[in-house]
Structure formats: structure tokens, C-alpha cells
XYZ file of C-alpha atoms in Angstrom:
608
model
C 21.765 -20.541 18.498
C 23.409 -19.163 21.671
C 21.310 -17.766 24.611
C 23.546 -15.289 25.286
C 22.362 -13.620 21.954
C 20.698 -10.855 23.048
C 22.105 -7.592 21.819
C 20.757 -6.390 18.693
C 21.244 -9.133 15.753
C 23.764 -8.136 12.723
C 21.969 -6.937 9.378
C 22.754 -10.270 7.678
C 21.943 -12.479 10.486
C 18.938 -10.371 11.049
C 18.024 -11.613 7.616
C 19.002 -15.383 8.101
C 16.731 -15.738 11.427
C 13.693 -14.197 9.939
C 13.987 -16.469 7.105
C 14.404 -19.442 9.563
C 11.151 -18.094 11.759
C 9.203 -17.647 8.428
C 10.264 -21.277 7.020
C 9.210 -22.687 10.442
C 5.787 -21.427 11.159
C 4.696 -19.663 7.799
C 1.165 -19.471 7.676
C 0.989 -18.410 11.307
C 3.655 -14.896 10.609
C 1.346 -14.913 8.073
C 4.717 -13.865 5.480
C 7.864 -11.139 5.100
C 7.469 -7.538 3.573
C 11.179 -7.704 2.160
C 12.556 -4.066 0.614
C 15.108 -3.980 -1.034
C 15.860 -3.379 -5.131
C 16.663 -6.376 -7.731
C 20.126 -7.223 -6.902
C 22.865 -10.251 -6.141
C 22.066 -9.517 -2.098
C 18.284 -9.909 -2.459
C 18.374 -12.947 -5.198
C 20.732 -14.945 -2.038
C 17.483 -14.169 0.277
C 14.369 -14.847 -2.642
C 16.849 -18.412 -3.040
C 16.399 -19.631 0.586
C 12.351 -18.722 0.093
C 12.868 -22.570 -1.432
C 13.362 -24.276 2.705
C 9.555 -22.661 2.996
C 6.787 -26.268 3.414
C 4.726 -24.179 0.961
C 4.585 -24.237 -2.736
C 5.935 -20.966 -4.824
C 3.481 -18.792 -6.326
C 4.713 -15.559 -8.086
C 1.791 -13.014 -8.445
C 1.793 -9.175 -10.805
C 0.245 -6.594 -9.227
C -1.992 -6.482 -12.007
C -3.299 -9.897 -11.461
C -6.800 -10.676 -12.543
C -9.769 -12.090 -9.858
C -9.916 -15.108 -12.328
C -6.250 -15.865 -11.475
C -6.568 -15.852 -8.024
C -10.037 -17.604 -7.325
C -10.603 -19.093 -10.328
C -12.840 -18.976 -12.908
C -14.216 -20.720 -16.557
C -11.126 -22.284 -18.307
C -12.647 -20.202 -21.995
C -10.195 -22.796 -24.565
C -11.144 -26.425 -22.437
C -14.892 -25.100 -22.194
C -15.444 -24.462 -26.164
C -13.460 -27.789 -26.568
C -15.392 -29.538 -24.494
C -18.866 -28.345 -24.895
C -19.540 -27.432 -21.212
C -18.257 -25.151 -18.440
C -15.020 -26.267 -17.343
C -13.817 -24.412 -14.152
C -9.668 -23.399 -13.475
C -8.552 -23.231 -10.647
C -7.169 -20.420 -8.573
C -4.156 -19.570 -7.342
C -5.494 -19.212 -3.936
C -7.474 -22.439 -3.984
C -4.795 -24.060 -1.773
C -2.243 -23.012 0.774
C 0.858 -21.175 -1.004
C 3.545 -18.912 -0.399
C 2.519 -16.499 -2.355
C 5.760 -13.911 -3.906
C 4.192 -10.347 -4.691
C 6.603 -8.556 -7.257
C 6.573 -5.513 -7.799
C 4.590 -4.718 -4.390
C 5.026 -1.522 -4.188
C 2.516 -0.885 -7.046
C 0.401 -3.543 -5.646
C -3.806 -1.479 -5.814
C -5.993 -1.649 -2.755
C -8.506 -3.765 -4.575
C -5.365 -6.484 -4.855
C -4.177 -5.710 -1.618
C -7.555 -6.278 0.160
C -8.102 -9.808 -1.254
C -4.357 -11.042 -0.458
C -5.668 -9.576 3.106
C -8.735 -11.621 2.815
C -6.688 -14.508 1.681
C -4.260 -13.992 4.659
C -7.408 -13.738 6.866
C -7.770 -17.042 6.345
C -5.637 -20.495 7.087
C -2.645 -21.549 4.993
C -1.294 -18.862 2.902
C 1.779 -16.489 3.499
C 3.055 -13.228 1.516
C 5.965 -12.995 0.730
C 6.333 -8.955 -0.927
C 8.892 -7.834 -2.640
C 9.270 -3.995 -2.488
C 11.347 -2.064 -4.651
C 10.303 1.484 -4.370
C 12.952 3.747 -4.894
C 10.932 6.680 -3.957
C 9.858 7.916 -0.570
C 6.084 7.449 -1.908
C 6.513 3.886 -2.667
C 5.795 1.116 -0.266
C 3.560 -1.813 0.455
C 0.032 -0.844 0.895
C -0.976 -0.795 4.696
C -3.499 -3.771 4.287
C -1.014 -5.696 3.381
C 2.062 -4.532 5.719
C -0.066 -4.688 8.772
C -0.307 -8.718 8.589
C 2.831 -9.306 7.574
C 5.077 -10.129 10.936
C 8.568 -9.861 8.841
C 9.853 -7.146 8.106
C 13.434 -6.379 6.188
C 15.350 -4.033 3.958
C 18.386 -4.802 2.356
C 19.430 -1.253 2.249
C 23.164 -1.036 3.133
C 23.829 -4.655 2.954
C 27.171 -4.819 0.226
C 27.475 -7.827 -1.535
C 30.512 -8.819 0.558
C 28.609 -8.572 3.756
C 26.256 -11.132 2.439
C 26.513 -14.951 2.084
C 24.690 -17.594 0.773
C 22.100 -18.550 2.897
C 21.940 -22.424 3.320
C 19.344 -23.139 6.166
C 19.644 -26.163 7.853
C 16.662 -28.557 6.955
C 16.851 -30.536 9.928
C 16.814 -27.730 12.421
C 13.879 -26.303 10.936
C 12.265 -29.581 11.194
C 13.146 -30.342 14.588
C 11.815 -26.468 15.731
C 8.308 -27.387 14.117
C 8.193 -30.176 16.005
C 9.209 -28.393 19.062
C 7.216 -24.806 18.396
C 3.459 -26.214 20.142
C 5.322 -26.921 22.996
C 7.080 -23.630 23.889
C 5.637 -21.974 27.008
C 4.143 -18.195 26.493
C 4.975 -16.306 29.853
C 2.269 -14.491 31.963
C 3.116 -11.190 31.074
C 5.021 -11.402 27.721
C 2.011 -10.520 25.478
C 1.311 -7.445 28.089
C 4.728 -6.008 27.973
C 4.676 -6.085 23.997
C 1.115 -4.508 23.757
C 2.582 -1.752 25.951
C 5.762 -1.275 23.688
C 3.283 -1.151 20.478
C 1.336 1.725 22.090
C 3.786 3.231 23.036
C 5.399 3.446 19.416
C 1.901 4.292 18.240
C 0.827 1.014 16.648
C -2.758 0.445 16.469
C -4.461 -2.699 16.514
C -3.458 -5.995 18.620
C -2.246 -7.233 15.178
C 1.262 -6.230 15.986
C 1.832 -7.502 19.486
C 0.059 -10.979 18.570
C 2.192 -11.389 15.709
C 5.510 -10.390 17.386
C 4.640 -12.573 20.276
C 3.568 -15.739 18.163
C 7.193 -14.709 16.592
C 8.846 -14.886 19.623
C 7.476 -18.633 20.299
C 9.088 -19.681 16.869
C 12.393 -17.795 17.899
C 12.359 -19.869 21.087
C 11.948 -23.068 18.981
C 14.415 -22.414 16.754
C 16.959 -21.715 19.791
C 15.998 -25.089 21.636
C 14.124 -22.767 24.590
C 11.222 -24.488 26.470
C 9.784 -21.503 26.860
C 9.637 -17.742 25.809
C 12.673 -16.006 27.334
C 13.917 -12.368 27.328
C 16.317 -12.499 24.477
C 13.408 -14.210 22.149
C 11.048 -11.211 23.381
C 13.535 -8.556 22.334
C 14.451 -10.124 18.959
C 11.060 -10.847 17.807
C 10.689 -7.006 18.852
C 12.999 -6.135 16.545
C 11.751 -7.345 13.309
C 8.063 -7.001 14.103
C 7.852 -3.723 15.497
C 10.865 -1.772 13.877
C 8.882 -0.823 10.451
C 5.678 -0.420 12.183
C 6.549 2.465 14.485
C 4.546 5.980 14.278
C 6.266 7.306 16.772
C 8.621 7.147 19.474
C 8.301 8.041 23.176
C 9.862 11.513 23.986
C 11.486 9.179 27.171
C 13.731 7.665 25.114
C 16.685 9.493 23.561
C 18.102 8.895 20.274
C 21.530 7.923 21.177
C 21.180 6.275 24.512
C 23.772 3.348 24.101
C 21.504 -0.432 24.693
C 21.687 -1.441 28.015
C 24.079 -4.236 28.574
C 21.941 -8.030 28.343
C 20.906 -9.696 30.881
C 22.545 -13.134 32.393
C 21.359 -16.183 30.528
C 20.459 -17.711 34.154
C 18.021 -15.161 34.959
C 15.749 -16.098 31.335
C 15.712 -19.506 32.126
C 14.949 -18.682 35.832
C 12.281 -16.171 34.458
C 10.421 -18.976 32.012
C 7.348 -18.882 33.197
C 6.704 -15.302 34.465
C 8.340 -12.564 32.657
C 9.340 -9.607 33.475
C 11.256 -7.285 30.739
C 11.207 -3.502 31.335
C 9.696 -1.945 28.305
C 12.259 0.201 27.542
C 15.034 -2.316 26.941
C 12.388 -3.577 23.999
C 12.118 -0.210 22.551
C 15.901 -0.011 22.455
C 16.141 -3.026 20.409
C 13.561 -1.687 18.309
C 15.332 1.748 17.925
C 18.953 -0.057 17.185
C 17.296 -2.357 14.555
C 15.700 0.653 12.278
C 18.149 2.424 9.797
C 18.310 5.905 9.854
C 16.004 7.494 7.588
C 13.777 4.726 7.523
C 11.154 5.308 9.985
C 10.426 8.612 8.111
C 10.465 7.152 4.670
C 7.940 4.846 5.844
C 5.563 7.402 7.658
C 6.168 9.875 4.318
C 5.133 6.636 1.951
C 1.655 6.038 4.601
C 1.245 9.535 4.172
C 1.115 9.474 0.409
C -1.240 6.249 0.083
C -3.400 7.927 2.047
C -3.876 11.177 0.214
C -3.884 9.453 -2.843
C -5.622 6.305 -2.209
C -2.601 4.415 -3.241
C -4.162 4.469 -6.603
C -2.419 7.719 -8.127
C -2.923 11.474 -8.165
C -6.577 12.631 -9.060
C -10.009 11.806 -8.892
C -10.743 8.346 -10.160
C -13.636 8.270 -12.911
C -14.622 5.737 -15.219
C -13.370 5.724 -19.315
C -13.363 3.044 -22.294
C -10.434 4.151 -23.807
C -7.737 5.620 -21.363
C -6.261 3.902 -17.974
C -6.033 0.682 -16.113
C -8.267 -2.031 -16.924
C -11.494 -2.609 -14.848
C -13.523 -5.538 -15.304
C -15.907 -5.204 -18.159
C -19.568 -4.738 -17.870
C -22.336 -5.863 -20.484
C -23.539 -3.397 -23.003
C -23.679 -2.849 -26.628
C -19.961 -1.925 -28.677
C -20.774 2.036 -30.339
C -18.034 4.558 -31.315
C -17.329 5.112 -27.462
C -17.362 1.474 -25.931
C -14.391 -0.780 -27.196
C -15.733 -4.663 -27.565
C -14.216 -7.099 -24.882
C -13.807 -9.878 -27.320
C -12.831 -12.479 -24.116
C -15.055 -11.202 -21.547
C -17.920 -11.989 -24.061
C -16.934 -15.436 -25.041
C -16.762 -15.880 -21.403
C -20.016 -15.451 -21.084
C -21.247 -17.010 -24.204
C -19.290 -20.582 -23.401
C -21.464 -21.736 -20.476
C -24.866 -21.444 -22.379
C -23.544 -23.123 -25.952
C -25.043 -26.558 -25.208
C -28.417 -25.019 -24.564
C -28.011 -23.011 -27.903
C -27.109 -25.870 -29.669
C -30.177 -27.870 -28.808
C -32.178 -24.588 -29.118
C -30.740 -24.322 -33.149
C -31.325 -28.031 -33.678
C -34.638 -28.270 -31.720
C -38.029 -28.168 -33.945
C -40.008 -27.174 -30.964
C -39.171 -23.611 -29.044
C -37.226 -24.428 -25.968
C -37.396 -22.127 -23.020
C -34.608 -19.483 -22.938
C -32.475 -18.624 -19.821
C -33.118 -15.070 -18.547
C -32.002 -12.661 -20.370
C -32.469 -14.713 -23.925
C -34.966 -13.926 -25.918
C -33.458 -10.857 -27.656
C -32.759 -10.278 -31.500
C -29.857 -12.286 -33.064
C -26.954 -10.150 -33.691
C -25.128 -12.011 -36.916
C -26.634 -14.806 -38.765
C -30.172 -16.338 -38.207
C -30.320 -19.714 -37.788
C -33.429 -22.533 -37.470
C -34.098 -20.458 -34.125
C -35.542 -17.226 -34.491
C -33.862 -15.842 -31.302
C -30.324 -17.634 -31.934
C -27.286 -15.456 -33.309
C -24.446 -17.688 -34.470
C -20.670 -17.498 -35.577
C -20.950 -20.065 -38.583
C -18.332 -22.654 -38.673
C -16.286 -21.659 -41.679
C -16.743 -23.670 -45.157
C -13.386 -25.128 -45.235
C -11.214 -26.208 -42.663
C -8.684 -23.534 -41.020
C -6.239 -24.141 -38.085
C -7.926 -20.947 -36.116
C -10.737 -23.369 -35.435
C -9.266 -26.339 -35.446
C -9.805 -28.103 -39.588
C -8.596 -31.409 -40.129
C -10.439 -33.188 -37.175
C -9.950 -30.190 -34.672
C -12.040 -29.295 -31.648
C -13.720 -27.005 -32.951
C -15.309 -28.733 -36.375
C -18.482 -28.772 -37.327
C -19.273 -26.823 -34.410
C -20.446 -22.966 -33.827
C -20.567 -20.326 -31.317
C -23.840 -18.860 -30.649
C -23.357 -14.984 -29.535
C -26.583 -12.974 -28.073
C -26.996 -9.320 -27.454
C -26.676 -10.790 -23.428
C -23.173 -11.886 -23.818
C -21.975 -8.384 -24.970
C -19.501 -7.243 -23.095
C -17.712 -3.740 -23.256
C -14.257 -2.142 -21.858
C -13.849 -0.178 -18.778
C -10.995 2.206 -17.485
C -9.973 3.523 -14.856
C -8.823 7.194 -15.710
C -7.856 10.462 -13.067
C -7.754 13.726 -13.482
C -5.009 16.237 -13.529
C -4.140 17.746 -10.255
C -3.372 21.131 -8.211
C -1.434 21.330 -5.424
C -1.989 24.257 -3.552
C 0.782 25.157 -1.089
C -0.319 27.314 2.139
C 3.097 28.662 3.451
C 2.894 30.249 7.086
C 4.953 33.407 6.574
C 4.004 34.408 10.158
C 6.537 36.032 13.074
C 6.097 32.239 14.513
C 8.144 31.154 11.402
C 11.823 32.314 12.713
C 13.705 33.170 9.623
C 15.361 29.809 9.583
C 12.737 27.950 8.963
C 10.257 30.108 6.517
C 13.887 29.389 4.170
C 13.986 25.603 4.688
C 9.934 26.056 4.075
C 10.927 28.131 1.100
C 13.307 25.591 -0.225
C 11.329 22.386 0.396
C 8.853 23.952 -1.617
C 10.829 25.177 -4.450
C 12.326 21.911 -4.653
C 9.132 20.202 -4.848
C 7.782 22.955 -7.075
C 10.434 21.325 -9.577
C 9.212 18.058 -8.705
C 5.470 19.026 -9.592
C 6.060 20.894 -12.584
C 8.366 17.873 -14.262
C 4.926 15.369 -13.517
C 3.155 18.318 -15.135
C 1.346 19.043 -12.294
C -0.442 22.781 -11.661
C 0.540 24.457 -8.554
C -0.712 27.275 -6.573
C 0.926 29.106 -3.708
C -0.932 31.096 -0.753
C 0.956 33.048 2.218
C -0.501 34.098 5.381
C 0.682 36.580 7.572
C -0.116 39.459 9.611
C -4.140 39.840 9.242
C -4.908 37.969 6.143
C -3.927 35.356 3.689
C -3.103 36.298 0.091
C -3.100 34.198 -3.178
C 0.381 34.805 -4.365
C 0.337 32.303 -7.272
C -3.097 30.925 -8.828
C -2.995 27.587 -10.184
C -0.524 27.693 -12.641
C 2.526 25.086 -14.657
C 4.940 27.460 -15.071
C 8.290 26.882 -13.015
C 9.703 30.134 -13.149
C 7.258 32.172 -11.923
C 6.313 30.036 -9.354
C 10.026 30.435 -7.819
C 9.680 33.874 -8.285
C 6.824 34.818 -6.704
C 8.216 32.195 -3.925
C 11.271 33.950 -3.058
C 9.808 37.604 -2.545
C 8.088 36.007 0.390
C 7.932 38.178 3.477
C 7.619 37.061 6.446
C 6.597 38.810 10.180
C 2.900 38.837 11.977
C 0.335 36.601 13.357
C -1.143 33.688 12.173
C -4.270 34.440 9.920
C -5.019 30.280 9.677
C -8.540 30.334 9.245
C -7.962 33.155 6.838
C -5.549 30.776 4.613
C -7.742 28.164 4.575
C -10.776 29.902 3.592
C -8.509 31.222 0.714
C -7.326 27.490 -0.354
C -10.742 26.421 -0.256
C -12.166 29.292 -2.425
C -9.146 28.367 -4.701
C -10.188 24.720 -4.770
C -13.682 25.446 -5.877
C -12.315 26.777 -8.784
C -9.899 24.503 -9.824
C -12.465 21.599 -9.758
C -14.624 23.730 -11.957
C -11.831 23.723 -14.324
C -11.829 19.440 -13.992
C -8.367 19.782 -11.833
C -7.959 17.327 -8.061
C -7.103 19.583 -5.379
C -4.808 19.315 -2.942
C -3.346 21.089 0.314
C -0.185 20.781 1.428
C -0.469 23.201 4.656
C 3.127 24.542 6.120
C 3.305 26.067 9.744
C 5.091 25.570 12.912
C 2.369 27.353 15.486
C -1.429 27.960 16.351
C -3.467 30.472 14.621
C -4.171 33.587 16.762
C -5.643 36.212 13.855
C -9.156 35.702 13.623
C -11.105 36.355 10.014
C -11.605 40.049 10.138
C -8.171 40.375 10.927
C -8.398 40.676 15.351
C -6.436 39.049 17.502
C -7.009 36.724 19.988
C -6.333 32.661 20.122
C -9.682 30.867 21.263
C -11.768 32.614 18.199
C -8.760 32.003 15.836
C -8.744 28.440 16.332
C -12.417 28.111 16.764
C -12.562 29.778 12.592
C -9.646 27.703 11.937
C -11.759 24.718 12.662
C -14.629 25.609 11.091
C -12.892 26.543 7.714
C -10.891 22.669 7.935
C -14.213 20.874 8.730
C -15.248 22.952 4.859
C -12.778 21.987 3.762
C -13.077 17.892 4.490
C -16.580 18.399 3.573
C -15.410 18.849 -0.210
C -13.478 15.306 0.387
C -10.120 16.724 -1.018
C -6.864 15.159 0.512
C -4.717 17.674 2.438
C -1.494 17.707 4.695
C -0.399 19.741 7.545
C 3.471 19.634 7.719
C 4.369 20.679 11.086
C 7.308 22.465 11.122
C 7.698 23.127 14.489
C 11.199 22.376 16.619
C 8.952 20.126 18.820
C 5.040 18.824 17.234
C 2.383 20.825 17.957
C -0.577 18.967 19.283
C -3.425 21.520 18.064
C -1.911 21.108 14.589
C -2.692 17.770 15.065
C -6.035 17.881 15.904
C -6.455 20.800 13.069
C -5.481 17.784 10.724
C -7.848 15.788 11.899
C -10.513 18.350 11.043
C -9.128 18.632 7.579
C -9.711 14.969 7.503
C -6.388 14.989 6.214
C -2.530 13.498 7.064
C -0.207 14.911 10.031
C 3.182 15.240 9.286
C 5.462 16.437 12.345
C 9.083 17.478 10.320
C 10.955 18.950 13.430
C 14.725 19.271 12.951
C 15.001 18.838 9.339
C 16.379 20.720 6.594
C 15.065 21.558 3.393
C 15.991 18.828 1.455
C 14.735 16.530 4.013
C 11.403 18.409 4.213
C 11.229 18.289 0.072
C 11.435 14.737 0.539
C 8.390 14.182 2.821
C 6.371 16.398 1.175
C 7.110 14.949 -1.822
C 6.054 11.502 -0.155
C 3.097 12.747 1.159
C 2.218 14.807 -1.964
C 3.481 12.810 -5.326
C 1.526 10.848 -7.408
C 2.347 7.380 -7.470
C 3.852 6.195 -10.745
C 0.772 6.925 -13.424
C -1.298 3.581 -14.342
């Protein structure tokens, strides 16, 4: 590759050099978060995954602990007689290709991060969330050093991607010998703080990136342009923020001479702001808020769905079953209990044949549960009198042989089931609100009010203005009356805050009693200055304002303050942070574009 290749990288060879990095040194990126949805473009990238030195392993969100660590192989261990162990999935190095990732739970997510923890493995997660409230979880995007999305990539603008064998070879032969400068590592953790990464995940990961960039290119050593291209696709999805020093449409500054990197091998020195330009030019649009909007909803809802999680037999996604005894309310888990039956069926055996009482494992002296045998404490599924293929007649693996079930093996189903939800909107109808904005506040609500009541979801409305905050709408389904009482709205007065979050959490308290999740979605672009009994005055405001949001995180509902100021307000901020809940600064945006973070920040994810 050239030197001179500085300036920001094309979309598809953006694609083709994170492929090449990841093939050269994948255990150490530790793997690619790759968004896009199921199409010709992104089947031409999941081909080339095939130049990785790993092995292939495709994993379902829904994937059992069994699959990946391994467990007792149930068919060989009745065949055999004894425990026979499978092997996992994650029992040797892999790339490992998460479909589907999007939907991937935290429980899943936080062994893959485990597993990633570790030496050997990579991740390789395909995302195809349509919706702003659908991404990888965190765990899982914060290892990952690769990021991509597809989006806006035409099938003409893409290629096949043949990479070269050889050269990937020759750079992992070459990649322990490229030189780190002094300060490279220091000018990256700078750039992640200021785009409001956390952790030294990031810049390690970007710079370790940067060494296989410099392999790949035939560099001895780290140099500028491998700095600012590593920047771009290991920074660009992770940024929070960006610095109010940098303007959105300053033009990159032109690159540097080749001469000066090689001159500058072994001491670096790259102003930070030509890095966050190359981050800036390689982020679409819209993405950087569709990712904040999609951490936002993940963590109101625990990226599990919309309510409370509680525990059912009947309803929900599967949870691993527990022992206990079948009734008209617990389900039988017919495999969990053979599971746990097959380890003990020589010991039974000899038990059942045995004149003389053997000892019984723990746990094995209870009353047989079908047919008595020569043991008194021995409950057996008879062989059956003639042969049958179910278990195995006519010399099979299973004649002349029985399975001996106890009251210990019992095993029963478990759900995982959540409860409706309310979400109560807190609308600042205040003089602060200029009439502009209370009617992009008004329509991002209604919007999302449509939104709500097609996932059946109960909504209440609150205003606060002037001295007080009143309950305009209790928790109720119906569309049409929410718009209603919506647009008769006034606006005008101070900012009663406290007041409206007293009022939401007095309407919360009753909603739970009624079995419904709360939450607050907050709306308001200034500080509260009308205390509770209605006086002015900005220092006991705020200090009541406090004290109602620390109430309010005491109840552990999720909430979200949507800033809709034309520049973020920092004590909103720190309000949030009282609530315990997300910030969301939406300056500059209309009402559609406010609907759709809210919407992120607020919507279920797709019911289990």
C-alpha cells in the first residue's frame, strides 16, 4: 500500500483494510462489529472472513452454556453407560460469527467477553438492526477494535474482495517487529478522552491496530498515516462526544510529506486534532447519534426488553431449569432430567442388581417415582417387552438396558417473563421552551405516542409550567386522547422541576401497584428555578429538584432526560445522574429526529 495514503480511506477500501488487519493479527483486535443488513454487499465481506488463520464458528444469540463450554454428550452417555463429555465451542481458539447480534442478551454477551478476555478467540458480529434501539451490546462492542457499516455502500461500489494470501503472510511475519513510537499511545489516549471514551480499551486496541496497519504497508515502524487510519476505524463508532473545538465542516487538513513519517519513526508527534478529523470524516452522518440513542436504550432496558424481569414456567425465554417436582404450574424438562439421570446409571444399575444395600450418592435415598425394582430406593423406566426402534430393538444400544429416574433428577421449566410498561412523558411547557421547540417537543412525542400505543404500551403525560406540574394524561392506551390532551398544551412560566418530578414519581407508585414498569422520559431545555410551593428562586429549585431525582432512583426505575437545549446543559446532566438515569443532549434537531432518539432510548427491544 502507498505511504502517501493518508487522507481518509474510501468506504470500500475502508472495508478491504480492516479485513486485511483482522486476518493478520485476529486474536489480538480481538474481532469486527460489522453493521450492515443481509445483502449481496455484506455476503462479498462475510466471504473474505475465509483468509482469517482461525476456524469458522457461527453462534445464535440464543445459544445454550452447554454449546459453548461444553457439557454431557446425553445420546453417547446412555449408549455408552458412562458420562461422556462434548466439547465446547469455545474449547479452542475460533473466529467466532455472532448472527443476529443485535439481539445478542447480556448473559451471552458477558461470556463471549469472558471468552475474548482470554487468548485465541475473535468476534466477528453481525448486526442487522434496523432500528435506532438495536445494536451490539456494549460488552461486546467495547473489545471489538473493528468497526464497519455497510450503510450506503451500492452493490456497484463494491467488489469482490480477494485478499492476497501471501501479503498477509509476509505482514505476520513482519508485525513483532514494527516499532511503537514514544508518544503514539499518548496522543491516542488524548483523542479517546477527548471524544469521551472511557477505558484504555480503546486507545490500546487502536494502537495495537496501527502496528498491524504498519505491517501490512511494509513500515518498520508506526508512522503518522498508520496512526490516523487505525483512528478511523477504532475510534469512529466509539465516540460520545465531540470537542466543541472542532467544527463540523472544517475541510481535513492537507497530509503530511511521506519523508517527514519515516523521519518521525521513532518519536511521534501528530497534533490531536488532525486524528479527530479523520475520525469525524470516517463516521456517516446520522450514525454517531444512532449509536448513542441504541446505548441509551440498552441501558434503560437492560438490553433484555421493556419491563421488569420476573421468573414464569409457562411464558418467555428459556432459563436454565432448576430441580423440583412437575405439578399443574411447573412444565417437566424431559432433557434437563435425563441429563442428570445419565451420569449416575452405572451406580443404579449395580444398586438394582446388588443383593446387599450399596451406599447412595447425596441426594439418593428418596421414594421411587415409577416402578420398584430389587432396590427399594430405585425408580426405573423398564426396558419395553419387545423390541422398538425408539430404544434401539434388534441389537440396539439401548437393549436390555433401563433408565433409572429419582425424585433428584427432576427437573422443571423456567421463563423469563416482563411486565407491561408505562411511559410517563414530563414535557417542560416553561417560558424557557421558546415556541419552536415546545412544537418539535410536541411532535416527537406525538410521534412516539403512536409508536407506544402500536407496542401496546400505556402512556402518561405530565406538563410543568409556571408554579406547578399537572398530570394531564394518567396512564392510559388510548391514542386519541393522548394527542388531544397533547396539543392543548400551553406553554409560558418558570420551571416547576422538582414539582414534575414529584408528580411522575407519585404517578409511578401507582402504576407499579397496578403490576405496570415505569418509565420517565423527562423533556426540557433549562434549569429549574420554581421551588415546590410554587417561589422562585434557582439554588432551592435545584436543590428540590435533586432531592425528588435521588426518590426517584431510589425506586430503581429507568428514566431519560432529553435535553433540548440549542447548546447541552451541564446541570441537566448532573440532574440525570441523580435520576440514575440516561443523558440525552438533542440540540438542533427537529421533531422527527427527536422521535427517533427517544424512541431509541425509550422502545422495547423486539419482545423475547
Amino acid at each position: 500500500m502507498p505511504d502517501r495514503q493518508i487522507a481518509p480511506l474510501a468506504p470500500w477500501q475502508r472495508v478491504e483494510l480492516a479485513l486485511m488487519a483482522l486476518a493478520v493479527d485476529p486474536a489480538g483486535l480481538k474481532g469486527l462489529w460489522l453493521r450492515s443488513r443481509v445483502g449481496p454487499v455484506r455476503d462479498r465481506v462475510t466471504a473474505a472472513l475465509s483468509a482469517l488463520p482461525l476456524p469458522l464458528r457461527r453462534l445464535h444469540p440464543l445459544i445454550g452454556d452447554e454449546a459453548l463450554f461444553g457439557g454431557l454428550d446425553l445420546t453417547a452417555t446412555l449408549a455408552a453407560g458412562r458420562p461422556v463429555l462434548a466439547e465446547g465451542l469455545l474449547a479452542r481458539p475460533a473466529a467466532l460469527v455472532l448472527t443476529m447480534a443485535e439481539r445478542c442478551p447480556a448473559g451471552l454477551a458477558a461470556r463471549l467477553g469472558q471468552a475474548l478476555d482470554g487468548p485465541g478467540h475473535c468476534l466477528i458480529a453481525l448486526d442487522e438492526g434496523a432500528e435506532a434501539d438495536e445494536a451490539l451490546p456494549p460488552a461486546l462492542a467495547d473489545r471489538l477494535a473493528l468497526f464497519l457499516t455497510l450503510d450506503g455502500i451500492a452493490d456497484s461500489d463494491s467488489a469482490p474482495l480477494r485478499l492476497d494470501a501471501e501479503a498477509l503472510s509476509a505482514a505476520r511475519d513482519r508485525l513483532p517487529r514494527v516499532r511503537i513510537p514514544a508518544r503514539a499511545g499518548e496522543h491516542l489516549t488524548a483523542v479517546a478522552l477527548a471524544l469521551g471514551i472511557p477505558g484504555l480499551r480503546a486507545p490500546l486496541l487502536a494502537l495495537r491496530l496501527a502496528r498491524v496497519i504498519a505491517a501490512l504497508r511494509g513500515h518498520p515502524g508506526v508512522r503518522r498515516g498508520d496512526v490516523l487510519t487505525a483512528a478511523e476505524l477504532a475510534f469512529a463508532h466509539r465516540a460520545r462526544t465531540w470537542p466543541e473545538a472542532a467544527a463540523p465542516n472544517v475541510p481535513p487538513p492537507p497530509p503530511p510529506d511521506p519523508g517527514a513519517d519515516a523521519e518521525q519513526a521513532d518519536s511521534l508527534d501528530l497534533p490531536e486534532d488532525l486524528i479527530l478529523e479523520a475520525v469525524r470524516a470516517a463516521l456517516p452522518a446520522e450514525l454517531l447519534e444512532h449509536l448513542a440513542a441504541a446505548r441509551a436504550s440498552r441501558a434503560l432496558t437492560g438490553g433484555t426488553g421493556a419491563g421488569e424481569a420476573r421468573s414464569g414456567h409457562r411464558r418467555g425465554r428459556p432459563l436454565p431449569s432448576r430441580p423440583g417436582k412437575p405439578d399443574a404450574n411447573h412444565r417437566l424438562d424431559l432433557i434437563a432430567t435425563l441429563r442428570a439421570a445419565a451420569p449416575w446409571q452405572a451406580v443404579r444399575r449395580r444398586q438394582a442388581a446388588s443383593p446387599i444395600p450399596i451406599s447412595s450418592p447425596p441426594g439418593e435415598g428418596e421414594p421411587p417415582l415409577f416402578a420398584r425394582t430389587a432396590s427399594p430406593h430405585l425408580a426405573t423406566l423398564a426396558q419395553p417387552a419387545s423390541p422398538s426402534p425408539l430404544v434401539g430393538g434388534g441389537g440396539g444400544v439401548f437393549q436390555n438396558r433401563s433408565l433409572h429416574i429419582r425424585g433428584s433428577d427432576l427437573r422443571i421449566r423456567r421463563h423469563l417473563e416482563r411486565s407491561e410498561r408505562v411511559l410517563i412523558f414530563a414535557v417542560d411547557a416553561s417560558g424557557s421552551a421558546a415556541l419552536a421547540r415546545l412544537a418539535e417537543a410536541k411532535g416527537a412525542v406525538e410521534l412516539l405516542l403512536a409508536r407506544a400505543y402500536a407496542r401496546r404500551d400505556h402512556v402518561a403525560l405530565i406538563a410543568f409550567r409556571g408554579s406547578g406540574a399537572e398530570l394531564v394524561l394518567p396512564p392510559t392506551r388510548s391514542l386519541v386522547q393522548a394527542k388531544r390532551r397533547l396539543s392543548g398544551l400551553p406553554g409560558g412560566g418558570g420551571t416547576p422541576l422538582a414539582a414534575a418530578l414529584r408528580l411522575a414519581g407519585e404517578t409511578a407508585l401507582r402504576a407499579r401497584a397496578r403490576g405496570l414498569t415505569p418509565v420517565l422520559a423527562l423533556l426540557t431545555d433549562g434549569r429549574a428555578n420554581v421551588a415546590l410551593d410554587g417561589a422562585p428562586g434557582r439554588d432551592r429549585a435545584e436543590a428540590e429538584a435533586v432531592q425528588m431525582a435521588q426518590s426517584w432512583a431510589a425506586t430503581g426505575a429507568a428514566s431519560v432526560v432529553i435535553d433540548t437545549a440549542s447548546r447541552p446543559e451541564a446541570g441537566l446532566k448532573r440532574l440525570s445522574h441523580s435520576l440514575g438515569g440516561v443523558y440525552l443532549p438533542l440540540p438542533r434537531a427537529d421533531a422527527a429526529r427527536m422521535s427517533q432518539a427517544l424512541e431509541a432510548a425509550l422502545a422495547p427491544l423486539k419482545s423475547d
